[in-house]
mmCIF file of C-alpha atoms in Angstrom:
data_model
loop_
_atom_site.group_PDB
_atom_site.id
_atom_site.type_symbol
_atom_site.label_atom_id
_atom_site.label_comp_id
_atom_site.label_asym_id
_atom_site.label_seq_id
_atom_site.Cartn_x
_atom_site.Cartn_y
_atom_site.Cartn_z
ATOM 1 C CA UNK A 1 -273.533 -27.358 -122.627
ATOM 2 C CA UNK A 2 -271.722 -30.318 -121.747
ATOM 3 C CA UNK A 3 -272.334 -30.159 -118.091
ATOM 4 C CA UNK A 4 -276.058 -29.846 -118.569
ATOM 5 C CA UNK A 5 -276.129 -33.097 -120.851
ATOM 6 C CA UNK A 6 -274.119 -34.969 -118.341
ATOM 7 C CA UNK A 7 -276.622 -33.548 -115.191
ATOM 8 C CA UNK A 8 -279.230 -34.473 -116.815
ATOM 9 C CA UNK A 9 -277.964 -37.828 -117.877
ATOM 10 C CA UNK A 10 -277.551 -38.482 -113.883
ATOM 11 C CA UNK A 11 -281.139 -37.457 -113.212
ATOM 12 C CA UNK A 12 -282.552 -39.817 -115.927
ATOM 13 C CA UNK A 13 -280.372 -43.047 -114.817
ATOM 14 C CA UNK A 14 -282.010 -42.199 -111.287
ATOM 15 C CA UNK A 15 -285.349 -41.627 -112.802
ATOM 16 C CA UNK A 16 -285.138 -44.884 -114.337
ATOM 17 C CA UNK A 17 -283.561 -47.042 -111.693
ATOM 18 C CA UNK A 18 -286.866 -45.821 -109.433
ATOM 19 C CA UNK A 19 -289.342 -46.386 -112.482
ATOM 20 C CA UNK A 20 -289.706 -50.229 -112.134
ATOM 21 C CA UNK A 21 -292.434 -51.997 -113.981
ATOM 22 C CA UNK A 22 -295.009 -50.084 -114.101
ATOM 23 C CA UNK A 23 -299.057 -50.449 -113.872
ATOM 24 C CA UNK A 24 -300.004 -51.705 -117.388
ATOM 25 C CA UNK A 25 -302.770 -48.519 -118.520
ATOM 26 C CA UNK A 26 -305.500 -49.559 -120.731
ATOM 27 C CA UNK A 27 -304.813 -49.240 -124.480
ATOM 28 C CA UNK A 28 -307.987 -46.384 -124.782
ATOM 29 C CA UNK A 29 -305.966 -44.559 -122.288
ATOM 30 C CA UNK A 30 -302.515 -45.207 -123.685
ATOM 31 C CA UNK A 31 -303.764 -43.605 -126.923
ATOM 32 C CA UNK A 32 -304.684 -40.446 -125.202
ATOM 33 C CA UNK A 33 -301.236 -40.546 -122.752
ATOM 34 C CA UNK A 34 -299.573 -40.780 -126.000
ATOM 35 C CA UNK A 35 -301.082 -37.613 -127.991
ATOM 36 C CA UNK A 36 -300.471 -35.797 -124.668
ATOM 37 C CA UNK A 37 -296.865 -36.552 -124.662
ATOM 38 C CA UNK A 38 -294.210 -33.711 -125.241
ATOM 39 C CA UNK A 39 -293.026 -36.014 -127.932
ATOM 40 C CA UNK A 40 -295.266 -35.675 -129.888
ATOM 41 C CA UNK A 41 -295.364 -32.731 -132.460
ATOM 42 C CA UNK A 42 -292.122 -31.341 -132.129
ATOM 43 C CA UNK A 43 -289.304 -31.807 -134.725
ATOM 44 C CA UNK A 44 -286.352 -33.437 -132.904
ATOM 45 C CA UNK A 45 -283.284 -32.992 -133.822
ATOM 46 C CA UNK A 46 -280.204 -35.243 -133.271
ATOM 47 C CA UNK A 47 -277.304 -32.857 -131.350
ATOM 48 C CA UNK A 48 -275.769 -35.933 -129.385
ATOM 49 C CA UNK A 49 -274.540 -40.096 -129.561
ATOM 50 C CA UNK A 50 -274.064 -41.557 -126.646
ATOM 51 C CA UNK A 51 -273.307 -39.135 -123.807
ATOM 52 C CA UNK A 52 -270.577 -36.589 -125.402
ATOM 53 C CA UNK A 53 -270.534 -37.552 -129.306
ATOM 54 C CA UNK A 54 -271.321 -34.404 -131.504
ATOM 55 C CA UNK A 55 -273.822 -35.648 -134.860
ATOM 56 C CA UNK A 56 -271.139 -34.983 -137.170
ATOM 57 C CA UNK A 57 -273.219 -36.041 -140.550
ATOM 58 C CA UNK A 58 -273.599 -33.160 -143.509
ATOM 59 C CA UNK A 59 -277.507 -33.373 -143.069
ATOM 60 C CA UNK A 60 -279.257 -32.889 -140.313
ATOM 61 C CA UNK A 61 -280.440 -36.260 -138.461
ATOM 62 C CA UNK A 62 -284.226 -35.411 -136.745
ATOM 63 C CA UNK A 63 -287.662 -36.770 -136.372
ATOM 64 C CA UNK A 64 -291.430 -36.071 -135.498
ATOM 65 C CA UNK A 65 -293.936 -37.767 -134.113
ATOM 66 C CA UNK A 66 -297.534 -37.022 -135.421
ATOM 67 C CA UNK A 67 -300.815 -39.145 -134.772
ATOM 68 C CA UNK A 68 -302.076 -40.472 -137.552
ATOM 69 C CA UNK A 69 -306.122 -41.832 -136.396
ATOM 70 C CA UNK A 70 -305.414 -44.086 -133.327
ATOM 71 C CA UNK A 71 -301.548 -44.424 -133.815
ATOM 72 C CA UNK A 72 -298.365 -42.510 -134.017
ATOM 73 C CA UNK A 73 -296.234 -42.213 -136.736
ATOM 74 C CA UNK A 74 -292.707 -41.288 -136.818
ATOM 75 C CA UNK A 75 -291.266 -39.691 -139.827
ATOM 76 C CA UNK A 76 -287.746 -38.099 -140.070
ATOM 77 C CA UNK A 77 -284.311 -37.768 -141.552
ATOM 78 C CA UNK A 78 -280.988 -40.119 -140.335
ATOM 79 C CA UNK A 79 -278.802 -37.659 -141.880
ATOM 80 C CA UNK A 80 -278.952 -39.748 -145.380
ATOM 81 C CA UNK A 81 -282.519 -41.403 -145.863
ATOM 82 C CA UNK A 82 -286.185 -40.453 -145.275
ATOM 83 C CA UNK A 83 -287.158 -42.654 -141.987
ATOM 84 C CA UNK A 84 -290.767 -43.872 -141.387
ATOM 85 C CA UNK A 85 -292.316 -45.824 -138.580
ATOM 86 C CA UNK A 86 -294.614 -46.251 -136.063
ATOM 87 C CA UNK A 87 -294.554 -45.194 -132.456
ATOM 88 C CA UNK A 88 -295.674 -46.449 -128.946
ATOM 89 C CA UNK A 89 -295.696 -44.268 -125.897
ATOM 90 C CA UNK A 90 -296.931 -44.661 -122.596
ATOM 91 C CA UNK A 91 -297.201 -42.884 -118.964
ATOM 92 C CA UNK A 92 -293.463 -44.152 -117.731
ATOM 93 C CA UNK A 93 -291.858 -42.047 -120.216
ATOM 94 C CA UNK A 94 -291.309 -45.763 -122.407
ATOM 95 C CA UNK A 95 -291.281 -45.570 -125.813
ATOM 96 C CA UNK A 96 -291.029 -48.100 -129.121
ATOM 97 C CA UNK A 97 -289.855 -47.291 -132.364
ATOM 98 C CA UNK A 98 -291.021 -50.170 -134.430
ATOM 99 C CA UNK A 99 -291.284 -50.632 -138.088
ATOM 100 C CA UNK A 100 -288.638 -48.153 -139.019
ATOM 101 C CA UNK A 101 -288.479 -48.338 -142.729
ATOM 102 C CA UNK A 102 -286.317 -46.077 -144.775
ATOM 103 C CA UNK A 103 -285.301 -45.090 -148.378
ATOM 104 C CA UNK A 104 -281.813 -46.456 -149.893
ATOM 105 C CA UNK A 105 -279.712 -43.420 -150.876
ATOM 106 C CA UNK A 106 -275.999 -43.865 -151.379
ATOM 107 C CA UNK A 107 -274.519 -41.524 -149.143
ATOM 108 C CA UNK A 108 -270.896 -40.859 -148.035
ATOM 109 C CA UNK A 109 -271.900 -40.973 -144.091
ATOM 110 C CA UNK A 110 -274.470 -43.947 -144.456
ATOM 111 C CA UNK A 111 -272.605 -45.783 -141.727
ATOM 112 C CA UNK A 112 -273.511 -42.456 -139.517
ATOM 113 C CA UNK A 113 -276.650 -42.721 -140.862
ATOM 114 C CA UNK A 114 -277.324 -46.211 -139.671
ATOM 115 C CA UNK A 115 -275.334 -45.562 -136.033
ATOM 116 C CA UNK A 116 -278.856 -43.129 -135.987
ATOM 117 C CA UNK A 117 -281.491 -45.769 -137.162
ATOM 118 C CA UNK A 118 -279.873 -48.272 -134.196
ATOM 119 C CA UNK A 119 -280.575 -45.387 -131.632
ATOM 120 C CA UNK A 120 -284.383 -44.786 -132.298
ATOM 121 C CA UNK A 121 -284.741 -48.804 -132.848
ATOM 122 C CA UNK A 122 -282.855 -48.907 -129.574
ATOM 123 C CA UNK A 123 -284.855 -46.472 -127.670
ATOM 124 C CA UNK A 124 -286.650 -47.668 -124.708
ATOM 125 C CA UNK A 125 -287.354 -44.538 -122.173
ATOM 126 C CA UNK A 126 -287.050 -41.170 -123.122
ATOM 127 C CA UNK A 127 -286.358 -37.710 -120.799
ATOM 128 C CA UNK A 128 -287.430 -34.572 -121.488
ATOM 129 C CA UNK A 129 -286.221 -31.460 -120.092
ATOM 130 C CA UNK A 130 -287.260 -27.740 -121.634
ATOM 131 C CA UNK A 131 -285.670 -28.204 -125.237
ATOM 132 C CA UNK A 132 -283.882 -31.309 -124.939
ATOM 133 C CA UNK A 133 -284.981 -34.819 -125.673
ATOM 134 C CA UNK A 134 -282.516 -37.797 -124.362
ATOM 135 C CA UNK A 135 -283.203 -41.443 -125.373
ATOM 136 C CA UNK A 136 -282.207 -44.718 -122.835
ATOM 137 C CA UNK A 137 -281.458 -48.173 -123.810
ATOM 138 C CA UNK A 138 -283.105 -50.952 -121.421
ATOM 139 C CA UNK A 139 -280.007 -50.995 -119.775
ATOM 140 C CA UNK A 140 -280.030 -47.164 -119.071
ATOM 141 C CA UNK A 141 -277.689 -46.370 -120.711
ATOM 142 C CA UNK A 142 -278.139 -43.050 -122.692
ATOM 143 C CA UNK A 143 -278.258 -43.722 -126.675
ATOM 144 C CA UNK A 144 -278.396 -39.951 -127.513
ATOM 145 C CA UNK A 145 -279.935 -36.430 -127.421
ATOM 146 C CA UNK A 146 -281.917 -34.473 -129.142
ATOM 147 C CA UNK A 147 -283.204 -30.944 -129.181
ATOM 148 C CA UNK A 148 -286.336 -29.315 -130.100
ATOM 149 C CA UNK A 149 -286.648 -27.432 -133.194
ATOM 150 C CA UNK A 150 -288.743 -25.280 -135.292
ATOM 151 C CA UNK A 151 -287.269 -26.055 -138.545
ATOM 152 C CA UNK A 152 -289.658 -27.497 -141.342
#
């Protein structure tokens, strides 16, 4: 499993390199390239930090992105709190986590908890590939993984 993160790590930091700016799109069409996205429905769960560190929090961390009207909305888990925010996609695989509000539980692992809110406020490009869901910095650098889930 290891391999496969790392492999696809090297694809995305050469996907990204070649992305450049891109062509701003029209906010109409953003809307739609953002309801189209594979992003958007799934649940998401949290399986990796960084490049090789196992989630190792008692609760799953995970999120979803829905559309709610014109905009998306993230809600989700950080292994401790409920997380809600709002969500900006576009065509170059970018994407902004902004808002990100969350409720105050005193938990034993809330410093894991908030090592998982600074990765989706971090998140600046995303990579998908069949299950798994891998989130850059703006410096490339990959913040963590994710995998699809069907868990509700």
């Amino acid at each position: 499993m290891k391999g496969s993160w790392v492999a696809l790590g090297l694809v995305a930091v050469l996907l990204a390199g070649c992305a450049g700016s891109s062509t701003p799109v029209p906010q109409r069409q953003q809307a739609q390239v953002a309801v189209e996205s594979p992003v958007v429905g799934p649940r998401w769960q949290l399986i990796l930090i960084g490049t090789d560190e196992h989630w190792a929090g008692n609760e799953p961390a995970w999120f979803e992105v829905v559309p709610n009207g014109e905009a998306l909305h993230l809600t989700g888990n950080d292994g401790c709190n409920r997380l809600n925010g709002q969500v900006s996609l576009d065509d170059g695989n970018r994407i902004r986590i902004e808002n990100l509000a969350s409720t105050r539980m005193a938990c034993a692992n809330l410093a894991e908890a908030q090592r998982v809110t600074t990765l989706l406020e971090n998140a600046y490009r995303f990579l998908i590939d069949k299950d798994r869901l891998v989130f850059f910095g703006r410096d490339s650098r990959v913040l963590g993984g994710f995998q699809r889930t069907s868990a509700r």
